[in-house]
PDB file of C-alpha atoms in Angstrom:
ATOM      1  CA  UNK A   1     -10.286   5.792 -31.187  1.00 78.00           C
ATOM      2  CA  UNK A   2     -10.633   6.513 -27.662  1.00 92.00           C
ATOM      3  CA  UNK A   3     -12.351   4.445 -24.725  1.00 94.00           C
ATOM      4  CA  UNK A   4     -13.160   5.248 -21.335  1.00 96.00           C
ATOM      5  CA  UNK A   5     -10.686   3.194 -19.072  1.00 95.00           C
ATOM      6  CA  UNK A   6     -11.212   4.446 -15.204  1.00 96.00           C
ATOM      7  CA  UNK A   7     -11.969   7.992 -13.887  1.00 98.00           C
ATOM      8  CA  UNK A   8      -8.762   8.923 -11.006  1.00 98.00           C
ATOM      9  CA  UNK A   9     -10.190  10.006  -7.562  1.00 98.00           C
ATOM     10  CA  UNK A  10      -8.740  11.379  -4.252  1.00 98.00           C
ATOM     11  CA  UNK A  11     -10.605  10.310  -1.207  1.00 98.00           C
ATOM     12  CA  UNK A  12     -11.241  10.861   2.596  1.00 98.00           C
ATOM     13  CA  UNK A  13     -10.635   7.935   4.550  1.00 97.00           C
ATOM     14  CA  UNK A  14     -14.150   6.931   5.190  1.00 97.00           C
ATOM     15  CA  UNK A  15     -14.590   5.976   2.018  1.00 98.00           C
ATOM     16  CA  UNK A  16     -11.929   2.988   2.292  1.00 97.00           C
ATOM     17  CA  UNK A  17     -12.682   2.894   6.085  1.00 97.00           C
ATOM     18  CA  UNK A  18     -16.565   3.380   7.263  1.00 97.00           C
ATOM     19  CA  UNK A  19     -18.983   0.495   7.256  1.00 97.00           C
ATOM     20  CA  UNK A  20     -21.284   2.654   6.499  1.00 97.00           C
ATOM     21  CA  UNK A  21     -19.649   3.958   3.483  1.00 97.00           C
ATOM     22  CA  UNK A  22     -18.632   1.166   2.201  1.00 97.00           C
ATOM     23  CA  UNK A  23     -21.780  -0.784   2.499  1.00 97.00           C
ATOM     24  CA  UNK A  24     -24.038   2.076   0.662  1.00 96.00           C
ATOM     25  CA  UNK A  25     -21.933   1.429  -2.386  1.00 97.00           C
ATOM     26  CA  UNK A  26     -22.185  -1.884  -1.976  1.00 97.00           C
ATOM     27  CA  UNK A  27     -25.895  -1.329  -1.378  1.00 96.00           C
ATOM     28  CA  UNK A  28     -26.015   0.407  -5.351  1.00 96.00           C
ATOM     29  CA  UNK A  29     -24.861  -3.023  -6.679  1.00 96.00           C
ATOM     30  CA  UNK A  30     -21.312  -1.923  -6.774  1.00 97.00           C
ATOM     31  CA  UNK A  31     -19.521  -4.760  -4.541  1.00 94.00           C
ATOM     32  CA  UNK A  32     -17.140  -2.595  -3.291  1.00 96.00           C
ATOM     33  CA  UNK A  33     -13.515  -4.017  -1.992  1.00 95.00           C
ATOM     34  CA  UNK A  34     -11.750  -1.229  -0.385  1.00 95.00           C
ATOM     35  CA  UNK A  35      -8.525  -3.763   1.132  1.00 90.00           C
ATOM     36  CA  UNK A  36      -8.070  -4.891  -2.368  1.00 89.00           C
ATOM     37  CA  UNK A  37      -6.137  -2.653  -4.623  1.00 85.00           C
ATOM     38  CA  UNK A  38      -2.396  -0.745  -5.241  1.00 83.00           C
ATOM     39  CA  UNK A  39      -0.587   0.265  -2.623  1.00 84.00           C
ATOM     40  CA  UNK A  40       3.131   1.522  -0.630  1.00 83.00           C
ATOM     41  CA  UNK A  41       3.275   2.544   2.850  1.00 88.00           C
ATOM     42  CA  UNK A  42       2.919   6.224   1.331  1.00 92.00           C
ATOM     43  CA  UNK A  43      -0.741   5.500  -0.577  1.00 94.00           C
ATOM     44  CA  UNK A  44      -3.518   3.438  -0.881  1.00 96.00           C
ATOM     45  CA  UNK A  45      -5.726   2.512  -3.572  1.00 95.00           C
ATOM     46  CA  UNK A  46      -9.084   0.782  -4.005  1.00 96.00           C
ATOM     47  CA  UNK A  47     -11.061   0.448  -6.843  1.00 96.00           C
ATOM     48  CA  UNK A  48     -14.887   0.145  -7.943  1.00 97.00           C
ATOM     49  CA  UNK A  49     -15.659  -2.281 -11.071  1.00 96.00           C
ATOM     50  CA  UNK A  50     -17.685  -1.431 -14.280  1.00 96.00           C
ATOM     51  CA  UNK A  51     -17.366  -4.136 -16.216  1.00 92.00           C
ATOM     52  CA  UNK A  52     -14.002  -2.788 -18.117  1.00 91.00           C
ATOM     53  CA  UNK A  53     -14.082   0.360 -16.064  1.00 95.00           C
ATOM     54  CA  UNK A  54     -13.893   1.358 -12.933  1.00 96.00           C
ATOM     55  CA  UNK A  55     -12.533   4.365 -10.393  1.00 97.00           C
ATOM     56  CA  UNK A  56      -9.388   4.428  -8.924  1.00 97.00           C
ATOM     57  CA  UNK A  57      -9.868   5.693  -5.414  1.00 98.00           C
ATOM     58  CA  UNK A  58      -6.649   7.208  -3.851  1.00 98.00           C
ATOM     59  CA  UNK A  59      -5.808   8.357  -0.218  1.00 98.00           C
ATOM     60  CA  UNK A  60      -2.628   9.453   0.932  1.00 97.00           C
ATOM     61  CA  UNK A  61      -1.102   7.778   3.433  1.00 97.00           C
ATOM     62  CA  UNK A  62       2.021  10.663   4.143  1.00 95.00           C
ATOM     63  CA  UNK A  63       2.472  13.736   2.902  1.00 95.00           C
ATOM     64  CA  UNK A  64       5.237  12.055   0.174  1.00 94.00           C
ATOM     65  CA  UNK A  65       2.664   9.457  -1.444  1.00 92.00           C
ATOM     66  CA  UNK A  66       4.770   7.018  -1.439  1.00 86.00           C
ATOM     67  CA  UNK A  67       5.828   7.588  -5.125  1.00 82.00           C
ATOM     68  CA  UNK A  68       2.382   8.157  -6.271  1.00 89.00           C
ATOM     69  CA  UNK A  69       1.939  10.819  -9.204  1.00 91.00           C
ATOM     70  CA  UNK A  70       3.721  14.328  -8.140  1.00 93.00           C
ATOM     71  CA  UNK A  71       1.339  16.204  -9.482  1.00 95.00           C
ATOM     72  CA  UNK A  72      -1.963  14.637  -7.660  1.00 97.00           C
ATOM     73  CA  UNK A  73       0.061  14.525  -4.166  1.00 97.00           C
ATOM     74  CA  UNK A  74       0.847  18.180  -4.286  1.00 97.00           C
ATOM     75  CA  UNK A  75      -2.916  18.456  -4.931  1.00 97.00           C
ATOM     76  CA  UNK A  76      -3.888  16.546  -2.252  1.00 98.00           C
ATOM     77  CA  UNK A  77      -2.065  17.988   0.191  1.00 98.00           C
ATOM     78  CA  UNK A  78      -4.049  21.133  -0.738  1.00 97.00           C
ATOM     79  CA  UNK A  79      -7.112  20.236   0.261  1.00 97.00           C
ATOM     80  CA  UNK A  80      -8.059  18.885  -3.207  1.00 98.00           C
ATOM     81  CA  UNK A  81     -11.070  16.023  -3.315  1.00 98.00           C
ATOM     82  CA  UNK A  82     -12.879  14.220  -5.891  1.00 98.00           C
ATOM     83  CA  UNK A  83     -12.772  13.460  -9.620  1.00 98.00           C
ATOM     84  CA  UNK A  84      -8.812  14.691 -10.146  1.00 98.00           C
ATOM     85  CA  UNK A  85      -7.449  12.626 -13.646  1.00 98.00           C
ATOM     86  CA  UNK A  86     -10.051  10.713 -16.867  1.00 98.00           C
ATOM     87  CA  UNK A  87      -7.839   8.339 -18.165  1.00 97.00           C
ATOM     88  CA  UNK A  88      -8.556   7.068 -22.221  1.00 97.00           C
ATOM     89  CA  UNK A  89      -7.744   3.985 -23.844  1.00 95.00           C
ATOM     90  CA  UNK A  90      -6.386   4.220 -27.398  1.00 94.00           C
ATOM     91  CA  UNK A  91      -4.730   1.841 -29.853  1.00 92.00           C
ATOM     92  CA  UNK A  92      -1.790   3.581 -30.464  1.00 94.00           C
ATOM     93  CA  UNK A  93      -0.146   5.900 -28.002  1.00 95.00           C
ATOM     94  CA  UNK A  94       2.278   7.625 -30.171  1.00 95.00           C
ATOM     95  CA  UNK A  95       0.290   8.528 -32.795  1.00 96.00           C
ATOM     96  CA  UNK A  96      -2.106  10.190 -30.423  1.00 96.00           C
ATOM     97  CA  UNK A  97       1.115  11.758 -28.660  1.00 96.00           C
ATOM     98  CA  UNK A  98       2.742  13.164 -32.031  1.00 97.00           C
ATOM     99  CA  UNK A  99      -0.951  14.746 -32.780  1.00 97.00           C
ATOM    100  CA  UNK A 100      -1.180  16.758 -29.308  1.00 97.00           C
ATOM    101  CA  UNK A 101       1.957  18.014 -29.671  1.00 97.00           C
ATOM    102  CA  UNK A 102       1.382  19.570 -33.754  1.00 96.00           C
ATOM    103  CA  UNK A 103      -1.533  20.850 -31.872  1.00 96.00           C
ATOM    104  CA  UNK A 104       0.957  22.708 -29.555  1.00 96.00           C
ATOM    105  CA  UNK A 105      -1.399  20.728 -26.043  1.00 97.00           C
ATOM    106  CA  UNK A 106       1.050  20.261 -23.367  1.00 97.00           C
ATOM    107  CA  UNK A 107       1.613  16.093 -22.708  1.00 97.00           C
ATOM    108  CA  UNK A 108       4.393  14.335 -21.311  1.00 96.00           C
ATOM    109  CA  UNK A 109       5.570  12.105 -23.700  1.00 96.00           C
ATOM    110  CA  UNK A 110       4.265   8.250 -23.052  1.00 94.00           C
ATOM    111  CA  UNK A 111       5.998   6.260 -20.436  1.00 89.00           C
ATOM    112  CA  UNK A 112       5.668   3.193 -18.258  1.00 73.00           C
ATOM    113  CA  UNK A 113       4.138   4.089 -14.892  1.00 72.00           C
ATOM    114  CA  UNK A 114       6.306   3.088 -12.460  1.00 66.00           C
ATOM    115  CA  UNK A 115       6.543   3.958  -8.439  1.00 61.00           C
ATOM    116  CA  UNK A 116       8.586   3.008  -5.624  1.00 61.00           C
ATOM    117  CA  UNK A 117       8.110   0.568  -2.637  1.00 56.00           C
ATOM    118  CA  UNK A 118       9.670  -0.880  -0.025  1.00 57.00           C
ATOM    119  CA  UNK A 119      11.314   2.002   2.017  1.00 57.00           C
ATOM    120  CA  UNK A 120      11.688   2.735  -2.073  1.00 61.00           C
ATOM    121  CA  UNK A 121      14.156  -0.001  -2.191  1.00 61.00           C
ATOM    122  CA  UNK A 122      11.837  -1.634  -5.140  1.00 63.00           C
ATOM    123  CA  UNK A 123      10.532  -0.069  -8.169  1.00 65.00           C
ATOM    124  CA  UNK A 124       7.301  -1.379  -9.792  1.00 67.00           C
ATOM    125  CA  UNK A 125       6.738  -0.789 -13.639  1.00 64.00           C
ATOM    126  CA  UNK A 126       2.981  -1.443 -14.503  1.00 68.00           C
ATOM    127  CA  UNK A 127       2.507  -3.102 -18.222  1.00 64.00           C
ATOM    128  CA  UNK A 128       0.907   0.113 -19.825  1.00 72.00           C
ATOM    129  CA  UNK A 129       2.285   3.897 -21.161  1.00 90.00           C
ATOM    130  CA  UNK A 130       0.508   6.718 -20.502  1.00 94.00           C
ATOM    131  CA  UNK A 131       0.521  10.441 -21.358  1.00 96.00           C
ATOM    132  CA  UNK A 132      -0.872  13.038 -19.558  1.00 97.00           C
ATOM    133  CA  UNK A 133      -1.931  16.151 -20.427  1.00 98.00           C
ATOM    134  CA  UNK A 134      -1.254  19.727 -18.119  1.00 97.00           C
ATOM    135  CA  UNK A 135      -4.012  20.272 -16.110  1.00 98.00           C
ATOM    136  CA  UNK A 136      -7.224  22.660 -17.070  1.00 98.00           C
ATOM    137  CA  UNK A 137      -7.251  25.961 -15.973  1.00 97.00           C
ATOM    138  CA  UNK A 138     -10.614  26.327 -14.621  1.00 97.00           C
ATOM    139  CA  UNK A 139     -10.917  23.022 -13.077  1.00 98.00           C
ATOM    140  CA  UNK A 140      -8.449  20.907 -10.544  1.00 97.00           C
ATOM    141  CA  UNK A 141      -9.084  18.033 -13.920  1.00 98.00           C
ATOM    142  CA  UNK A 142      -5.736  16.156 -16.187  1.00 98.00           C
ATOM    143  CA  UNK A 143      -6.749  14.097 -19.108  1.00 98.00           C
ATOM    144  CA  UNK A 144      -4.195  10.894 -20.159  1.00 97.00           C
ATOM    145  CA  UNK A 145      -4.520   8.791 -22.705  1.00 97.00           C
ATOM    146  CA  UNK A 146      -2.761   5.193 -21.863  1.00 94.00           C
ATOM    147  CA  UNK A 147      -2.538   1.996 -23.958  1.00 92.00           C
ATOM    148  CA  UNK A 148      -1.553  -1.007 -22.647  1.00 79.00           C
ATOM    149  CA  UNK A 149       2.030  -2.989 -23.367  1.00 71.00           C
ATOM    150  CA  UNK A 150       0.429  -6.435 -25.436  1.00 66.00           C
ATOM    151  CA  UNK A 151      -3.078  -8.211 -25.597  1.00 69.00           C
ATOM    152  CA  UNK A 152      -1.387 -10.180 -22.924  1.00 70.00           C
ATOM    153  CA  UNK A 153      -0.941  -7.880 -20.425  1.00 60.00           C
ATOM    154  CA  UNK A 154      -5.017  -6.747 -21.157  1.00 68.00           C
ATOM    155  CA  UNK A 155      -5.607 -10.904 -20.530  1.00 67.00           C
ATOM    156  CA  UNK A 156      -3.300 -10.424 -17.157  1.00 65.00           C
ATOM    157  CA  UNK A 157      -4.797  -7.186 -15.902  1.00 70.00           C
ATOM    158  CA  UNK A 158      -8.729  -8.299 -16.338  1.00 72.00           C
ATOM    159  CA  UNK A 159      -8.117 -11.074 -14.354  1.00 74.00           C
ATOM    160  CA  UNK A 160      -7.933  -8.621 -11.036  1.00 75.00           C
ATOM    161  CA  UNK A 161     -10.832  -6.528 -12.431  1.00 84.00           C
ATOM    162  CA  UNK A 162     -12.880  -7.662  -9.457  1.00 86.00           C
ATOM    163  CA  UNK A 163     -15.326  -8.439  -7.733  1.00 94.00           C
ATOM    164  CA  UNK A 164     -17.045  -6.722 -10.810  1.00 96.00           C
ATOM    165  CA  UNK A 165     -20.775  -4.925 -11.130  1.00 96.00           C
ATOM    166  CA  UNK A 166     -21.641  -6.820 -14.321  1.00 96.00           C
ATOM    167  CA  UNK A 167     -22.447  -9.048 -11.206  1.00 96.00           C
ATOM    168  CA  UNK A 168     -25.387  -6.854 -10.882  1.00 96.00           C
ATOM    169  CA  UNK A 169     -26.126  -6.365 -14.319  1.00 96.00           C
ATOM    170  CA  UNK A 170     -24.355  -2.898 -14.166  1.00 97.00           C
ATOM    171  CA  UNK A 171     -22.248  -3.030 -17.309  1.00 95.00           C
ATOM    172  CA  UNK A 172     -20.043   0.238 -17.866  1.00 95.00           C
ATOM    173  CA  UNK A 173     -19.801   4.098 -17.824  1.00 96.00           C
ATOM    174  CA  UNK A 174     -22.055   5.574 -20.103  1.00 95.00           C
ATOM    175  CA  UNK A 175     -21.715   9.604 -19.922  1.00 96.00           C
ATOM    176  CA  UNK A 176     -19.815  11.956 -17.548  1.00 98.00           C
ATOM    177  CA  UNK A 177     -20.572  15.227 -18.067  1.00 98.00           C
ATOM    178  CA  UNK A 178     -17.832  17.459 -16.124  1.00 98.00           C
ATOM    179  CA  UNK A 179     -18.817  21.200 -14.299  1.00 98.00           C
ATOM    180  CA  UNK A 180     -16.845  23.615 -13.751  1.00 97.00           C
ATOM    181  CA  UNK A 181     -15.874  27.716 -14.810  1.00 96.00           C
ATOM    182  CA  UNK A 182     -13.779  26.695 -17.935  1.00 96.00           C
ATOM    183  CA  UNK A 183     -11.432  29.262 -18.938  1.00 97.00           C
ATOM    184  CA  UNK A 184     -11.434  29.860 -23.305  1.00 97.00           C
ATOM    185  CA  UNK A 185      -8.144  28.314 -23.164  1.00 97.00           C
ATOM    186  CA  UNK A 186      -9.487  24.999 -21.152  1.00 97.00           C
ATOM    187  CA  UNK A 187     -12.828  24.851 -24.436  1.00 97.00           C
ATOM    188  CA  UNK A 188      -9.236  25.811 -26.480  1.00 97.00           C
ATOM    189  CA  UNK A 189      -7.758  22.657 -25.448  1.00 97.00           C
ATOM    190  CA  UNK A 190     -10.977  20.493 -25.227  1.00 97.00           C
ATOM    191  CA  UNK A 191     -11.007  20.877 -28.736  1.00 96.00           C
ATOM    192  CA  UNK A 192      -7.576  20.187 -29.889  1.00 97.00           C
ATOM    193  CA  UNK A 193      -7.191  16.977 -27.511  1.00 97.00           C
ATOM    194  CA  UNK A 194     -10.416  15.281 -28.746  1.00 96.00           C
ATOM    195  CA  UNK A 195     -11.533  14.679 -32.333  1.00 93.00           C
ATOM    196  CA  UNK A 196     -15.317  13.853 -32.615  1.00 93.00           C
ATOM    197  CA  UNK A 197     -16.608  16.776 -30.805  1.00 95.00           C
ATOM    198  CA  UNK A 198     -19.561  19.026 -31.348  1.00 94.00           C
ATOM    199  CA  UNK A 199     -21.113  21.650 -29.420  1.00 93.00           C
ATOM    200  CA  UNK A 200     -24.517  22.239 -28.516  1.00 91.00           C
ATOM    201  CA  UNK A 201     -26.729  24.145 -26.003  1.00 88.00           C
ATOM    202  CA  UNK A 202     -23.044  25.843 -24.292  1.00 87.00           C
ATOM    203  CA  UNK A 203     -22.178  22.233 -23.900  1.00 95.00           C
ATOM    204  CA  UNK A 204     -19.060  20.619 -25.808  1.00 97.00           C
ATOM    205  CA  UNK A 205     -19.983  16.662 -26.297  1.00 97.00           C
ATOM    206  CA  UNK A 206     -16.809  14.384 -27.325  1.00 97.00           C
ATOM    207  CA  UNK A 207     -18.069  10.571 -28.368  1.00 96.00           C
ATOM    208  CA  UNK A 208     -15.999   7.772 -28.017  1.00 96.00           C
ATOM    209  CA  UNK A 209     -16.326   4.168 -28.650  1.00 91.00           C
ATOM    210  CA  UNK A 210     -18.893   2.262 -27.465  1.00 82.00           C
ATOM    211  CA  UNK A 211     -21.436   4.704 -27.794  1.00 89.00           C
ATOM    212  CA  UNK A 212     -19.649   6.621 -24.406  1.00 95.00           C
ATOM    213  CA  UNK A 213     -19.694  10.226 -23.970  1.00 96.00           C
ATOM    214  CA  UNK A 214     -17.858  13.451 -22.287  1.00 97.00           C
ATOM    215  CA  UNK A 215     -19.935  16.337 -21.740  1.00 98.00           C
ATOM    216  CA  UNK A 216     -18.019  19.785 -20.532  1.00 98.00           C
ATOM    217  CA  UNK A 217     -20.545  22.143 -19.387  1.00 97.00           C
ATOM    218  CA  UNK A 218     -20.029  25.413 -17.695  1.00 95.00           C
ATOM    219  CA  UNK A 219     -20.822  25.621 -14.054  1.00 95.00           C
ATOM    220  CA  UNK A 220     -19.586  27.577 -10.628  1.00 95.00           C
ATOM    221  CA  UNK A 221     -18.850  24.514  -8.685  1.00 96.00           C
ATOM    222  CA  UNK A 222     -16.425  21.856 -10.126  1.00 98.00           C
ATOM    223  CA  UNK A 223     -18.182  18.099  -9.890  1.00 97.00           C
ATOM    224  CA  UNK A 224     -18.740  15.805 -12.286  1.00 98.00           C
ATOM    225  CA  UNK A 225     -22.171  13.497 -12.443  1.00 98.00           C
ATOM    226  CA  UNK A 226     -21.368   9.500 -13.998  1.00 97.00           C
ATOM    227  CA  UNK A 227     -24.057   7.912 -15.702  1.00 96.00           C
ATOM    228  CA  UNK A 228     -23.780   3.843 -15.629  1.00 96.00           C
ATOM    229  CA  UNK A 229     -25.603   1.249 -17.917  1.00 94.00           C
ATOM    230  CA  UNK A 230     -27.849  -0.448 -15.893  1.00 95.00           C
ATOM    231  CA  UNK A 231     -29.986  -3.711 -16.913  1.00 94.00           C
ATOM    232  CA  UNK A 232     -30.884  -4.510 -13.480  1.00 95.00           C
ATOM    233  CA  UNK A 233     -35.312  -3.098 -12.316  1.00 94.00           C
ATOM    234  CA  UNK A 234     -34.477  -3.275  -9.049  1.00 95.00           C
ATOM    235  CA  UNK A 235     -30.694  -0.780  -9.345  1.00 96.00           C
ATOM    236  CA  UNK A 236     -31.897   1.613 -11.817  1.00 93.00           C
ATOM    237  CA  UNK A 237     -32.100   4.877 -10.971  1.00 91.00           C
ATOM    238  CA  UNK A 238     -29.744   4.312  -7.189  1.00 95.00           C
ATOM    239  CA  UNK A 239     -27.221   6.454  -7.047  1.00 95.00           C
ATOM    240  CA  UNK A 240     -23.798   6.707  -4.799  1.00 96.00           C
ATOM    241  CA  UNK A 241     -21.805   9.730  -4.140  1.00 97.00           C
ATOM    242  CA  UNK A 242     -18.196   9.727  -4.341  1.00 98.00           C
ATOM    243  CA  UNK A 243     -16.672  13.566  -3.184  1.00 98.00           C
ATOM    244  CA  UNK A 244     -17.374  15.681  -5.865  1.00 98.00           C
ATOM    245  CA  UNK A 245     -18.483  12.613  -8.085  1.00 97.00           C
ATOM    246  CA  UNK A 246     -22.335  11.401  -8.248  1.00 98.00           C
ATOM    247  CA  UNK A 247     -22.475   8.073  -9.769  1.00 97.00           C
ATOM    248  CA  UNK A 248     -26.443   7.227 -10.834  1.00 97.00           C
ATOM    249  CA  UNK A 249     -27.197   3.365 -12.821  1.00 96.00           C
ATOM    250  CA  UNK A 250     -29.610   4.116 -15.940  1.00 87.00           C
ATOM    251  CA  UNK A 251     -30.999   1.834 -18.300  1.00 72.00           C
ATOM    252  CA  UNK A 252     -32.216   4.804 -20.531  1.00 66.00           C
ATOM    253  CA  UNK A 253     -29.720   4.228 -23.690  1.00 62.00           C
ATOM    254  CA  UNK A 254     -30.072   7.797 -24.755  1.00 61.00           C
ATOM    255  CA  UNK A 255     -28.349   9.636 -21.511  1.00 64.00           C
TER     256      UNK A 255
END
């Protein structure tokens, strides 16, 4: 079964260099360190860790993106800011890839993430494979499935999931609500991508492992609401806004 792994967000520089913006994130319970994270001369990544899930925030330093994913670079250069991809972890990427192909979903073959660095002289290969599904028509959002190479690689990567909001009793992502102008084709694609799915009150609801949910909802504007598991009385109901995302701390597990 699928689980949310991380969300990729195109951001402006203030989320990585402006102290007031950085402190507002920290004051909501997220011990954010924007100077940490991978990057090249072409892009800078900074992560907000929430248990085993995270937000991967990307700022381009050069127009070519320095080895970052081409489609995302193109949209960034055209002005896109906000959520661009939701990446789900799966236990059998090859099986999911063939399932999607049988349903005629446009998806890339599983491959390891690679990017160039140090004047394009070296290639860095990450210990996981991804398949990317084509962008939706009505909103600038892509879905990706990901599988770690092995348990050893997973354990190695978990060492880097720091600083983590679990220190402040914010323990993971519960629900993501995606709002936007979904076309009829987009809705068919959602139903072909996901398996445990139902519709209610004009919403498409996807059930994931760990009681996680993704909800797609028709709206004139493209944005996303993320609700986290929060067990801190002090931090409950606090929220942060990162481009077109609102991230809210909730104790109510029915959300």
